[in-house]
mmCIF file of C-alpha atoms in Angstrom:
data_model
loop_
_atom_site.group_PDB
_atom_site.id
_atom_site.type_symbol
_atom_site.label_atom_id
_atom_site.label_comp_id
_atom_site.label_asym_id
_atom_site.label_seq_id
_atom_site.Cartn_x
_atom_site.Cartn_y
_atom_site.Cartn_z
ATOM 1 C CA ALA A 28 -22.329 -86.657 0.984
ATOM 2 C CA SER A 29 -21.090 -89.782 2.737
ATOM 3 C CA VAL A 30 -17.625 -89.469 4.230
ATOM 4 C CA ALA A 31 -14.820 -91.909 3.398
ATOM 5 C CA ALA A 32 -11.175 -91.803 4.450
ATOM 6 C CA LEU A 33 -7.941 -91.878 2.464
ATOM 7 C CA ALA A 34 -4.368 -92.588 3.611
ATOM 8 C CA GLY A 35 -3.624 -92.160 7.334
ATOM 9 C CA CYS A 36 -6.377 -90.318 9.130
ATOM 10 C CA ALA A 37 -6.521 -91.570 12.705
ATOM 11 C CA SER A 38 -4.476 -93.466 15.231
ATOM 12 C CA THR A 39 -5.906 -96.634 16.760
ATOM 13 C CA PRO A 40 -7.780 -95.830 20.010
ATOM 14 C CA PRO A 41 -7.256 -98.081 23.041
ATOM 15 C CA GLY A 42 -9.659 -100.823 24.047
ATOM 16 C CA ALA A 43 -10.749 -104.244 22.895
ATOM 17 C CA LEU A 44 -10.733 -104.592 19.127
ATOM 18 C CA PRO A 45 -14.036 -105.463 17.444
ATOM 19 C CA PRO A 46 -13.945 -108.443 15.076
ATOM 20 C CA VAL A 47 -13.484 -108.075 11.340
ATOM 21 C CA PRO A 48 -17.000 -107.997 9.825
ATOM 22 C CA PRO A 49 -17.790 -111.170 7.865
ATOM 23 C CA ALA A 50 -18.167 -111.170 4.100
ATOM 24 C CA ASP A 51 -21.677 -110.142 3.067
ATOM 25 C CA ALA A 52 -23.356 -112.359 0.462
ATOM 26 C CA ARG A 53 -25.565 -109.453 -0.625
ATOM 27 C CA PHE A 54 -22.556 -108.018 -2.421
ATOM 28 C CA THR A 55 -21.562 -109.782 -5.598
ATOM 29 C CA PRO A 56 -18.243 -111.580 -4.953
ATOM 30 C CA ALA A 57 -15.379 -109.460 -6.243
ATOM 31 C CA SER A 58 -11.887 -110.526 -7.146
ATOM 32 C CA MET A 59 -9.824 -110.704 -3.998
ATOM 33 C CA PRO A 60 -7.932 -107.540 -3.089
ATOM 34 C CA ILE A 61 -4.279 -107.358 -3.898
ATOM 35 C CA SER A 62 -2.168 -109.328 -1.420
ATOM 36 C CA ALA A 63 0.184 -107.767 1.093
ATOM 37 C CA GLU A 64 3.120 -109.339 -0.742
ATOM 38 C CA GLU A 65 2.081 -107.691 -4.004
ATOM 39 C CA VAL A 66 1.855 -104.248 -2.372
ATOM 40 C CA PHE A 67 5.579 -104.204 -1.575
ATOM 41 C CA ALA A 68 6.857 -106.577 -4.279
ATOM 42 C CA LEU A 69 9.848 -105.446 -6.350
ATOM 43 C CA SER A 70 9.338 -105.533 -10.110
ATOM 44 C CA PRO A 71 12.163 -106.650 -12.441
ATOM 45 C CA ALA A 72 12.643 -102.978 -13.394
ATOM 46 C CA MET A 73 13.096 -102.057 -9.719
ATOM 47 C CA ARG A 74 15.660 -104.837 -9.221
ATOM 48 C CA GLN A 75 17.524 -103.688 -12.319
ATOM 49 C CA TYR A 76 17.529 -100.114 -11.019
ATOM 50 C CA LEU A 77 18.906 -101.189 -7.662
ATOM 51 C CA ALA A 78 21.603 -103.287 -9.306
ATOM 52 C CA GLY A 79 22.894 -100.741 -11.772
ATOM 53 C CA SER A 80 21.512 -97.235 -11.427
ATOM 54 C CA LEU A 81 22.124 -96.145 -7.842
ATOM 55 C CA PRO A 82 25.552 -94.696 -7.004
ATOM 56 C CA ARG A 83 27.967 -96.734 -4.938
ATOM 57 C CA PRO A 84 27.201 -95.170 -1.506
ATOM 58 C CA ALA A 85 23.667 -96.628 -1.671
ATOM 59 C CA GLN A 86 25.142 -100.080 -2.118
ATOM 60 C CA GLN A 87 27.019 -99.467 1.132
ATOM 61 C CA ARG A 88 23.705 -99.052 2.959
ATOM 62 C CA GLN A 89 23.710 -95.273 3.001
ATOM 63 C CA PRO A 90 20.185 -93.747 2.812
ATOM 64 C CA ALA A 91 21.394 -90.443 1.326
ATOM 65 C CA ALA A 92 21.907 -91.791 -2.207
ATOM 66 C CA LEU A 93 18.421 -93.288 -2.375
ATOM 67 C CA VAL A 94 16.897 -90.084 -0.995
ATOM 68 C CA GLN A 95 18.740 -88.056 -3.622
ATOM 69 C CA ALA A 96 17.388 -90.316 -6.371
ATOM 70 C CA LEU A 97 13.865 -89.871 -4.988
ATOM 71 C CA ASN A 98 14.123 -86.088 -5.041
ATOM 72 C CA THR A 99 11.962 -84.284 -7.603
ATOM 73 C CA ARG A 100 15.112 -83.486 -9.560
ATOM 74 C CA GLY A 101 16.722 -86.849 -8.952
ATOM 75 C CA ASP A 102 17.118 -89.476 -11.632
ATOM 76 C CA LEU A 103 13.729 -91.079 -10.882
ATOM 77 C CA ARG A 104 11.917 -87.759 -11.603
ATOM 78 C CA LEU A 105 9.013 -88.635 -9.319
ATOM 79 C CA GLU A 106 5.747 -86.700 -9.439
ATOM 80 C CA TYR A 107 3.036 -86.354 -6.822
ATOM 81 C CA ASP A 108 -0.186 -87.891 -8.177
ATOM 82 C CA ALA A 109 -3.192 -88.444 -5.915
ATOM 83 C CA THR A 110 -5.389 -89.996 -8.630
ATOM 84 C CA ILE A 111 -5.054 -93.596 -7.406
ATOM 85 C CA THR A 112 -3.135 -95.513 -4.747
ATOM 86 C CA ARG A 113 -0.433 -97.602 -6.431
ATOM 87 C CA THR A 114 1.638 -100.563 -5.316
ATOM 88 C CA ALA A 115 5.408 -100.199 -5.111
ATOM 89 C CA ALA A 116 5.872 -101.612 -8.624
ATOM 90 C CA GLN A 117 3.065 -99.480 -10.088
ATOM 91 C CA ALA A 118 4.451 -96.294 -8.539
ATOM 92 C CA PHE A 119 7.941 -97.093 -9.822
ATOM 93 C CA GLU A 120 6.658 -97.748 -13.341
ATOM 94 C CA ALA A 121 4.570 -94.551 -13.390
ATOM 95 C CA ARG A 122 7.256 -92.557 -11.552
ATOM 96 C CA ALA A 123 4.323 -91.057 -9.674
ATOM 97 C CA GLY A 124 1.988 -91.655 -6.766
ATOM 98 C CA ASN A 125 0.259 -90.180 -3.740
ATOM 99 C CA CYS A 126 2.156 -89.980 -0.454
ATOM 100 C CA LEU A 127 1.190 -93.528 0.532
ATOM 101 C CA SER A 128 2.153 -95.044 -2.836
ATOM 102 C CA LEU A 129 5.532 -93.317 -2.837
ATOM 103 C CA VAL A 130 6.184 -94.309 0.781
ATOM 104 C CA ILE A 131 5.462 -97.954 -0.106
ATOM 105 C CA MET A 132 7.713 -97.785 -3.174
ATOM 106 C CA THR A 133 10.530 -96.181 -1.191
ATOM 107 C CA ALA A 134 10.208 -98.736 1.609
ATOM 108 C CA ALA A 135 10.465 -101.595 -0.890
ATOM 109 C CA LEU A 136 13.608 -100.114 -2.467
ATOM 110 C CA ALA A 137 15.154 -99.268 0.906
ATOM 111 C CA ARG A 138 14.612 -102.691 2.426
ATOM 112 C CA ALA A 139 16.116 -104.336 -0.657
ATOM 113 C CA GLN A 140 19.255 -102.318 0.135
ATOM 114 C CA GLY A 141 19.252 -103.387 3.770
ATOM 115 C CA LEU A 142 18.171 -99.987 5.067
ATOM 116 C CA ALA A 143 16.021 -99.617 8.179
ATOM 117 C CA VAL A 144 12.502 -98.304 7.510
ATOM 118 C CA THR A 145 10.159 -96.539 9.934
ATOM 119 C CA TYR A 146 6.683 -95.444 8.808
ATOM 120 C CA ASN A 147 5.275 -92.211 10.210
ATOM 121 C CA LEU A 148 1.748 -90.867 10.558
ATOM 122 C CA VAL A 149 2.004 -87.076 10.317
ATOM 123 C CA GLN A 150 -0.125 -85.277 12.886
ATOM 124 C CA ALA A 151 -1.927 -82.545 10.951
ATOM 125 C CA GLU A 152 -5.367 -81.315 9.998
ATOM 126 C CA PRO A 153 -6.934 -83.604 7.378
ATOM 127 C CA ALA A 154 -7.586 -82.392 3.846
ATOM 128 C CA TYR A 155 -10.984 -82.769 2.201
ATOM 129 C CA THR A 156 -12.009 -83.401 -1.400
ATOM 130 C CA ARG A 157 -15.245 -84.350 -3.140
ATOM 131 C CA GLU A 158 -15.608 -87.037 -5.773
ATOM 132 C CA GLY A 159 -18.490 -89.219 -6.922
ATOM 133 C CA GLY A 160 -20.842 -87.687 -4.364
ATOM 134 C CA LEU A 161 -18.443 -88.569 -1.547
ATOM 135 C CA LEU A 162 -16.497 -86.363 0.823
ATOM 136 C CA PHE A 163 -12.991 -87.785 1.253
ATOM 137 C CA THR A 164 -10.868 -87.184 4.341
ATOM 138 C CA SER A 165 -7.139 -87.458 3.612
ATOM 139 C CA GLY A 166 -4.311 -87.753 6.091
ATOM 140 C CA HIS A 167 -0.575 -87.934 5.463
ATOM 141 C CA VAL A 168 2.229 -90.455 5.932
ATOM 142 C CA ASN A 169 5.975 -90.421 5.314
ATOM 143 C CA LEU A 170 8.930 -92.594 6.283
ATOM 144 C CA THR A 171 12.355 -92.449 7.888
ATOM 145 C CA LEU A 172 15.319 -94.377 6.499
ATOM 146 C CA GLY A 173 18.302 -95.421 8.568
ATOM 147 C CA ARG A 174 21.528 -97.401 8.208
ATOM 148 C CA PRO A 175 21.742 -100.524 10.401
ATOM 149 C CA LEU A 176 24.759 -100.775 12.695
ATOM 150 C CA ARG A 177 27.061 -103.767 12.517
ATOM 151 C CA ASP A 178 27.294 -103.782 16.300
ATOM 152 C CA ALA A 179 24.904 -106.471 17.506
ATOM 153 C CA GLY A 180 24.119 -104.386 20.587
ATOM 154 C CA SER A 181 22.513 -101.595 18.561
ATOM 155 C CA ARG A 182 19.962 -101.639 15.753
ATOM 156 C CA TYR A 183 20.486 -98.349 13.863
ATOM 157 C CA ASP A 184 23.068 -95.685 13.224
ATOM 158 C CA LEU A 185 21.405 -92.622 14.774
ATOM 159 C CA GLN A 186 23.636 -90.339 12.710
ATOM 160 C CA ALA A 187 22.373 -91.802 9.430
ATOM 161 C CA PHE A 188 18.632 -91.235 9.629
ATOM 162 C CA LEU A 189 16.774 -89.343 6.904
ATOM 163 C CA THR A 190 13.029 -88.616 6.743
ATOM 164 C CA VAL A 191 11.498 -88.694 3.273
ATOM 165 C CA ASP A 192 8.282 -86.791 2.556
ATOM 166 C CA PHE A 193 6.510 -86.600 -0.796
ATOM 167 C CA LEU A 194 3.843 -83.987 -0.084
ATOM 168 C CA PRO A 195 4.648 -80.785 -2.018
ATOM 169 C CA GLY A 196 5.688 -77.958 0.273
ATOM 170 C CA GLU A 197 5.640 -80.031 3.459
ATOM 171 C CA ASP A 198 7.727 -78.553 6.301
ATOM 172 C CA LEU A 199 9.675 -81.413 7.885
ATOM 173 C CA LEU A 200 11.091 -79.232 10.654
ATOM 174 C CA GLY A 201 7.671 -78.472 12.098
ATOM 175 C CA GLN A 202 6.208 -81.935 11.685
ATOM 176 C CA LYS A 203 4.810 -84.014 14.516
ATOM 177 C CA ARG A 204 5.136 -87.679 13.595
ATOM 178 C CA GLN A 205 3.851 -90.886 15.147
ATOM 179 C CA PRO A 206 5.544 -94.174 14.162
ATOM 180 C CA ILE A 207 3.108 -96.763 12.795
ATOM 181 C CA SER A 208 3.431 -100.418 11.891
ATOM 182 C CA GLU A 209 3.627 -101.921 8.418
ATOM 183 C CA ALA A 210 0.299 -103.626 9.137
ATOM 184 C CA MET A 211 -1.205 -100.168 9.525
ATOM 185 C CA VAL A 212 0.364 -99.071 6.229
ATOM 186 C CA LEU A 213 -1.192 -102.088 4.515
ATOM 187 C CA ALA A 214 -4.557 -101.249 6.095
ATOM 188 C CA MET A 215 -4.248 -97.701 4.747
ATOM 189 C CA PHE A 216 -3.442 -99.031 1.286
ATOM 190 C CA MET A 217 -6.469 -101.360 1.269
ATOM 191 C CA ASN A 218 -8.715 -98.630 2.660
ATOM 192 C CA ASN A 219 -7.574 -96.216 -0.040
ATOM 193 C CA ARG A 220 -8.390 -98.821 -2.681
ATOM 194 C CA ALA A 221 -11.814 -99.274 -1.069
ATOM 195 C CA ALA A 222 -12.517 -95.534 -1.071
ATOM 196 C CA GLU A 223 -11.389 -95.207 -4.690
ATOM 197 C CA ALA A 224 -13.692 -98.070 -5.703
ATOM 198 C CA LEU A 225 -16.531 -96.411 -3.791
ATOM 199 C CA ALA A 226 -16.093 -93.182 -5.751
ATOM 200 C CA GLN A 227 -16.531 -95.165 -8.972
ATOM 201 C CA GLY A 228 -19.556 -97.090 -7.712
ATOM 202 C CA ARG A 229 -17.752 -100.455 -7.522
ATOM 203 C CA LEU A 230 -19.338 -101.566 -4.241
ATOM 204 C CA PRO A 231 -18.271 -105.249 -4.221
ATOM 205 C CA GLU A 232 -14.636 -104.246 -4.736
ATOM 206 C CA ALA A 233 -14.917 -101.552 -2.067
ATOM 207 C CA HIS A 234 -16.470 -104.070 0.340
ATOM 208 C CA ALA A 235 -13.674 -106.586 -0.200
ATOM 209 C CA HIS A 236 -10.880 -104.018 0.160
ATOM 210 C CA ALA A 237 -12.340 -102.450 3.319
ATOM 211 C CA ARG A 238 -12.589 -105.891 4.956
ATOM 212 C CA GLU A 239 -9.024 -106.660 3.889
ATOM 213 C CA ALA A 240 -7.887 -103.396 5.512
ATOM 214 C CA LEU A 241 -9.484 -104.487 8.791
ATOM 215 C CA ARG A 242 -7.897 -107.923 8.501
ATOM 216 C CA HIS A 243 -4.470 -106.267 8.523
ATOM 217 C CA SER A 244 -5.371 -103.786 11.272
ATOM 218 C CA PRO A 245 -8.695 -104.497 13.075
ATOM 219 C CA GLY A 246 -8.408 -101.240 15.029
ATOM 220 C CA PHE A 247 -8.097 -99.019 11.950
ATOM 221 C CA GLU A 248 -11.400 -97.179 12.337
ATOM 222 C CA PRO A 249 -11.308 -95.324 8.980
ATOM 223 C CA ALA A 250 -11.657 -98.705 7.228
ATOM 224 C CA ARG A 251 -14.675 -99.648 9.355
ATOM 225 C CA ASN A 252 -16.154 -96.253 8.498
ATOM 226 C CA THR A 253 -15.475 -96.884 4.791
ATOM 227 C CA LEU A 254 -17.202 -100.268 5.043
ATOM 228 C CA ALA A 255 -20.194 -98.502 6.597
ATOM 229 C CA VAL A 256 -20.312 -96.149 3.593
ATOM 230 C CA VAL A 257 -20.400 -99.234 1.342
ATOM 231 C CA TYR A 258 -23.547 -100.334 3.185
ATOM 232 C CA LEU A 259 -25.026 -96.838 2.952
ATOM 233 C CA ARG A 260 -24.372 -96.755 -0.788
ATOM 234 C CA GLY A 261 -25.816 -100.249 -1.077
ATOM 235 C CA GLY A 262 -29.118 -99.189 0.509
ATOM 236 C CA LEU A 263 -28.452 -100.937 3.829
ATOM 237 C CA PRO A 264 -28.550 -98.134 6.433
ATOM 238 C CA ALA A 265 -29.225 -100.434 9.418
ATOM 239 C CA GLU A 266 -26.073 -102.428 8.697
ATOM 240 C CA ALA A 267 -24.155 -99.179 8.251
ATOM 241 C CA GLU A 268 -25.461 -97.932 11.604
ATOM 242 C CA ALA A 269 -24.255 -101.053 13.404
ATOM 243 C CA LEU A 270 -20.734 -100.633 12.034
ATOM 244 C CA LEU A 271 -20.629 -96.922 12.797
ATOM 245 C CA ARG A 272 -21.672 -97.496 16.391
ATOM 246 C CA THR A 273 -18.693 -99.834 16.859
ATOM 247 C CA VAL A 274 -16.445 -97.023 15.566
ATOM 248 C CA LEU A 275 -17.995 -94.474 17.921
ATOM 249 C CA ALA A 276 -17.785 -96.831 20.894
ATOM 250 C CA ARG A 277 -14.002 -96.625 20.573
ATOM 251 C CA ALA A 278 -13.703 -93.099 19.137
ATOM 252 C CA PRO A 279 -16.727 -91.046 20.311
ATOM 253 C CA GLU A 280 -15.661 -87.892 18.430
ATOM 254 C CA HIS A 281 -14.887 -89.551 15.078
ATOM 255 C CA ARG A 282 -16.418 -86.835 12.876
ATOM 256 C CA ASP A 283 -16.697 -88.950 9.722
ATOM 257 C CA ALA A 284 -18.493 -91.737 11.583
ATOM 258 C CA LEU A 285 -20.841 -89.237 13.231
ATOM 259 C CA ASP A 286 -21.752 -87.652 9.911
ATOM 260 C CA ASN A 287 -22.355 -91.056 8.328
ATOM 261 C CA LEU A 288 -24.411 -92.161 11.345
ATOM 262 C CA ARG A 289 -26.590 -89.083 10.889
ATOM 263 C CA MET A 290 -27.264 -90.144 7.284
ATOM 264 C CA ALA A 291 -27.892 -93.772 8.257
ATOM 265 C CA LEU A 292 -30.484 -92.707 10.831
ATOM 266 C CA GLN A 293 -32.096 -90.289 8.405
ATOM 267 C CA ALA A 294 -32.332 -93.047 5.778
ATOM 268 C CA GLN A 295 -34.237 -95.172 8.324
ATOM 269 C CA GLY A 296 -36.735 -92.385 9.007
ATOM 270 C CA ARG A 297 -35.355 -91.689 12.492
ATOM 271 C CA SER A 298 -35.183 -87.922 12.047
ATOM 272 C CA ASP A 299 -35.088 -87.000 15.743
ATOM 273 C CA GLU A 300 -32.102 -89.283 16.392
ATOM 274 C CA ALA A 301 -30.392 -87.960 13.252
ATOM 275 C CA ALA A 302 -30.892 -84.383 14.497
ATOM 276 C CA ALA A 303 -29.364 -85.287 17.861
ATOM 277 C CA VAL A 304 -26.289 -86.729 16.130
ATOM 278 C CA ALA A 305 -26.048 -83.610 13.941
ATOM 279 C CA ALA A 306 -26.115 -81.429 17.076
ATOM 280 C CA ARG A 307 -23.409 -83.559 18.659
ATOM 281 C CA LEU A 308 -21.284 -83.211 15.517
ATOM 282 C CA ALA A 309 -21.828 -79.430 15.412
ATOM 283 C CA ALA A 310 -20.613 -79.154 19.007
ATOM 284 C CA ILE A 311 -17.416 -81.016 18.090
ATOM 285 C CA GLU A 312 -16.864 -79.232 14.788
ATOM 286 C CA PRO A 313 -18.878 -75.993 14.402
ATOM 287 C CA GLU A 314 -17.760 -75.498 10.799
ATOM 288 C CA PRO A 315 -18.128 -78.588 8.589
ATOM 289 C CA PRO A 316 -15.439 -79.370 5.982
ATOM 290 C CA LEU A 317 -15.585 -77.225 2.838
ATOM 291 C CA ARG A 318 -18.442 -75.049 4.123
ATOM 292 C CA SER A 319 -16.401 -71.877 3.597
ATOM 293 C CA TYR A 320 -15.482 -73.128 0.112
ATOM 294 C CA ASP A 321 -19.148 -73.648 -0.777
ATOM 295 C CA ARG A 322 -20.043 -70.186 0.564
ATOM 296 C CA ALA A 323 -17.107 -68.685 -1.353
ATOM 297 C CA MET A 324 -18.304 -70.256 -4.613
ATOM 298 C CA ALA A 325 -21.789 -68.855 -3.981
ATOM 299 C CA ALA A 326 -20.256 -65.420 -3.384
ATOM 300 C CA LEU A 327 -18.333 -65.699 -6.676
ATOM 301 C CA HIS A 328 -21.559 -66.434 -8.557
ATOM 302 C CA GLN A 329 -23.051 -63.310 -7.001
ATOM 303 C CA GLN A 330 -19.895 -61.358 -7.934
ATOM 304 C CA ASP A 331 -19.290 -60.537 -4.273
ATOM 305 C CA PHE A 332 -15.532 -60.786 -4.738
ATOM 306 C CA GLY A 333 -14.613 -59.394 -1.316
ATOM 307 C CA ALA A 334 -16.626 -62.039 0.529
ATOM 308 C CA ALA A 335 -15.348 -64.760 -1.808
ATOM 309 C CA ARG A 336 -11.730 -63.749 -1.171
ATOM 310 C CA SER A 337 -12.194 -63.894 2.619
ATOM 311 C CA LEU A 338 -13.999 -67.243 2.520
ATOM 312 C CA PHE A 339 -11.488 -68.895 0.185
ATOM 313 C CA GLN A 340 -8.651 -67.628 2.378
ATOM 314 C CA ARG A 341 -10.417 -68.970 5.460
ATOM 315 C CA GLU A 342 -10.629 -72.448 3.928
ATOM 316 C CA ILE A 343 -6.986 -72.267 2.812
ATOM 317 C CA ASP A 344 -5.884 -71.259 6.317
ATOM 318 C CA ARG A 345 -7.772 -74.230 7.679
ATOM 319 C CA GLY A 346 -5.503 -76.370 5.522
ATOM 320 C CA GLY A 347 -8.020 -78.718 3.951
ATOM 321 C CA CYS A 348 -8.897 -77.407 0.498
ATOM 322 C CA GLY A 349 -5.977 -77.385 -1.925
ATOM 323 C CA ALA A 350 -5.919 -76.295 -5.561
ATOM 324 C CA PRO A 351 -9.656 -75.473 -6.011
ATOM 325 C CA CYS A 352 -9.524 -72.911 -3.190
ATOM 326 C CA HIS A 353 -6.405 -71.241 -4.590
ATOM 327 C CA HIS A 354 -7.999 -71.115 -8.040
ATOM 328 C CA GLY A 355 -11.167 -69.577 -6.615
ATOM 329 C CA LEU A 356 -9.042 -67.081 -4.715
ATOM 330 C CA ALA A 357 -7.323 -66.102 -7.973
ATOM 331 C CA ILE A 358 -10.714 -65.366 -9.570
ATOM 332 C CA ALA A 359 -11.735 -63.309 -6.529
ATOM 333 C CA TRP A 360 -8.517 -61.272 -6.662
ATOM 334 C CA LEU A 361 -9.082 -60.621 -10.359
ATOM 335 C CA GLY A 362 -12.595 -59.429 -9.593
ATOM 336 C CA LEU A 363 -11.129 -57.064 -7.014
ATOM 337 C CA GLY A 364 -8.720 -55.674 -9.623
ATOM 338 C CA ASN A 365 -5.522 -57.114 -8.131
ATOM 339 C CA PRO A 366 -3.674 -59.079 -10.862
ATOM 340 C CA PRO A 367 -0.441 -59.644 -8.843
ATOM 341 C CA GLN A 368 -2.357 -61.400 -6.049
ATOM 342 C CA ALA A 369 -4.352 -63.347 -8.651
ATOM 343 C CA GLN A 370 -1.104 -64.497 -10.236
ATOM 344 C CA ARG A 371 0.251 -65.705 -6.882
ATOM 345 C CA ALA A 372 -2.975 -67.579 -6.167
ATOM 346 C CA LEU A 373 -2.821 -69.289 -9.590
ATOM 347 C CA GLN A 374 0.762 -70.321 -8.912
ATOM 348 C CA ALA A 375 -0.373 -71.770 -5.567
ATOM 349 C CA ALA A 376 -3.186 -73.681 -7.341
ATOM 350 C CA ARG A 377 -0.673 -75.174 -9.765
ATOM 351 C CA ASP A 378 1.698 -76.154 -6.962
ATOM 352 C CA ALA A 379 -1.087 -77.673 -4.845
ATOM 353 C CA SER A 380 -2.487 -79.803 -7.691
ATOM 354 C CA GLY A 381 -3.072 -83.463 -6.892
ATOM 355 C CA ASN A 382 -1.945 -84.906 -10.243
ATOM 356 C CA SER A 383 -0.130 -84.027 -13.460
ATOM 357 C CA GLN A 384 -3.344 -83.442 -15.441
ATOM 358 C CA GLN A 385 -4.635 -80.947 -12.897
ATOM 359 C CA ARG A 386 -1.196 -79.330 -12.731
ATOM 360 C CA ALA A 387 -1.171 -78.927 -16.509
ATOM 361 C CA ILE A 388 -4.584 -77.233 -16.448
ATOM 362 C CA TYR A 389 -3.528 -74.678 -13.850
ATOM 363 C CA ALA A 390 -0.152 -74.181 -15.537
ATOM 364 C CA ALA A 391 -1.963 -73.385 -18.790
ATOM 365 C CA LYS A 392 -4.251 -70.930 -16.990
ATOM 366 C CA LEU A 393 -1.194 -69.283 -15.437
ATOM 367 C CA GLU A 394 0.551 -69.094 -18.819
ATOM 368 C CA ARG A 395 -2.487 -67.422 -20.414
ATOM 369 C CA PHE A 396 -2.725 -65.064 -17.479
ATOM 370 C CA ASN A 397 0.936 -64.082 -17.757
ATOM 371 C CA ALA A 398 0.580 -63.592 -21.526
ATOM 372 C CA ARG A 399 -2.195 -61.101 -20.922
#
């Protein structure tokens, strides 16, 4: 499967930035991607909320009141939903979003209150999912809110900083964070939209969004990689190769670009070169993403529950699988005759779900399990 990137997946490597690739006439012109202003724009409902719903301390530029409202049990009742990447207004209306959508929504609300906003790229192992024949690499972002000082000599009140994170179960104390610019956040948003369009086969839209991501941040290599996948999906492997080589010139160990380059070479009949790239990738990453998951599913089909349990746990420990691995682990534990462990694994699958529909499915499975 081709590899595309979601949310924040890599920092910008040093060196001269390659130009933004020009629009390609071979792709049917799509409607222009959403503008940067629209991404952060406040809706009338958001303005009404700010004017009347937040408690008084928020109106005094205190981040704590807004953070409390954003809490799962706060008055906004937000839910984590990784189905699509929403603008600030869309996330507010749905009361749901992935980490990037909720960060954008929070930043829009915070800035309207005069709060300082810092965006953070969280340094962690990426998560992997499959959709539409694509392997998606997902990173994670959050933000820090602060109260500006009135003293002209200082910018922020260091005693009034709060970091807000929307990923379920995320440990803020152990996080390593790298501040990033708003231009990078916009590039991530556009790249997410491109990857989501790719999964649904909407290549012109994906092409336009990936180019828009690079316009905001020319050094954001995941977007250049996504654009290369557009060319691969469009039957243009030579054009994909050219883009991928610009990524690898700046980031030689970019695993997604290497894997896509292997496929681009293979599609051009250059099997020996593709094999050399595959060997290079194997040296960097001996175990490809989701390999243990695939082997675990095969073990389940063969009713080798002990092997399946170990392989699912291995993928979970790697940190890049999520609800499907926990669900598979629950089945393996049941096969091994251990209902308590199966119950815990089902609970973990429910808690790790990427959207409300998936959560409801696992919650129903858990309810049926408990009833039995």
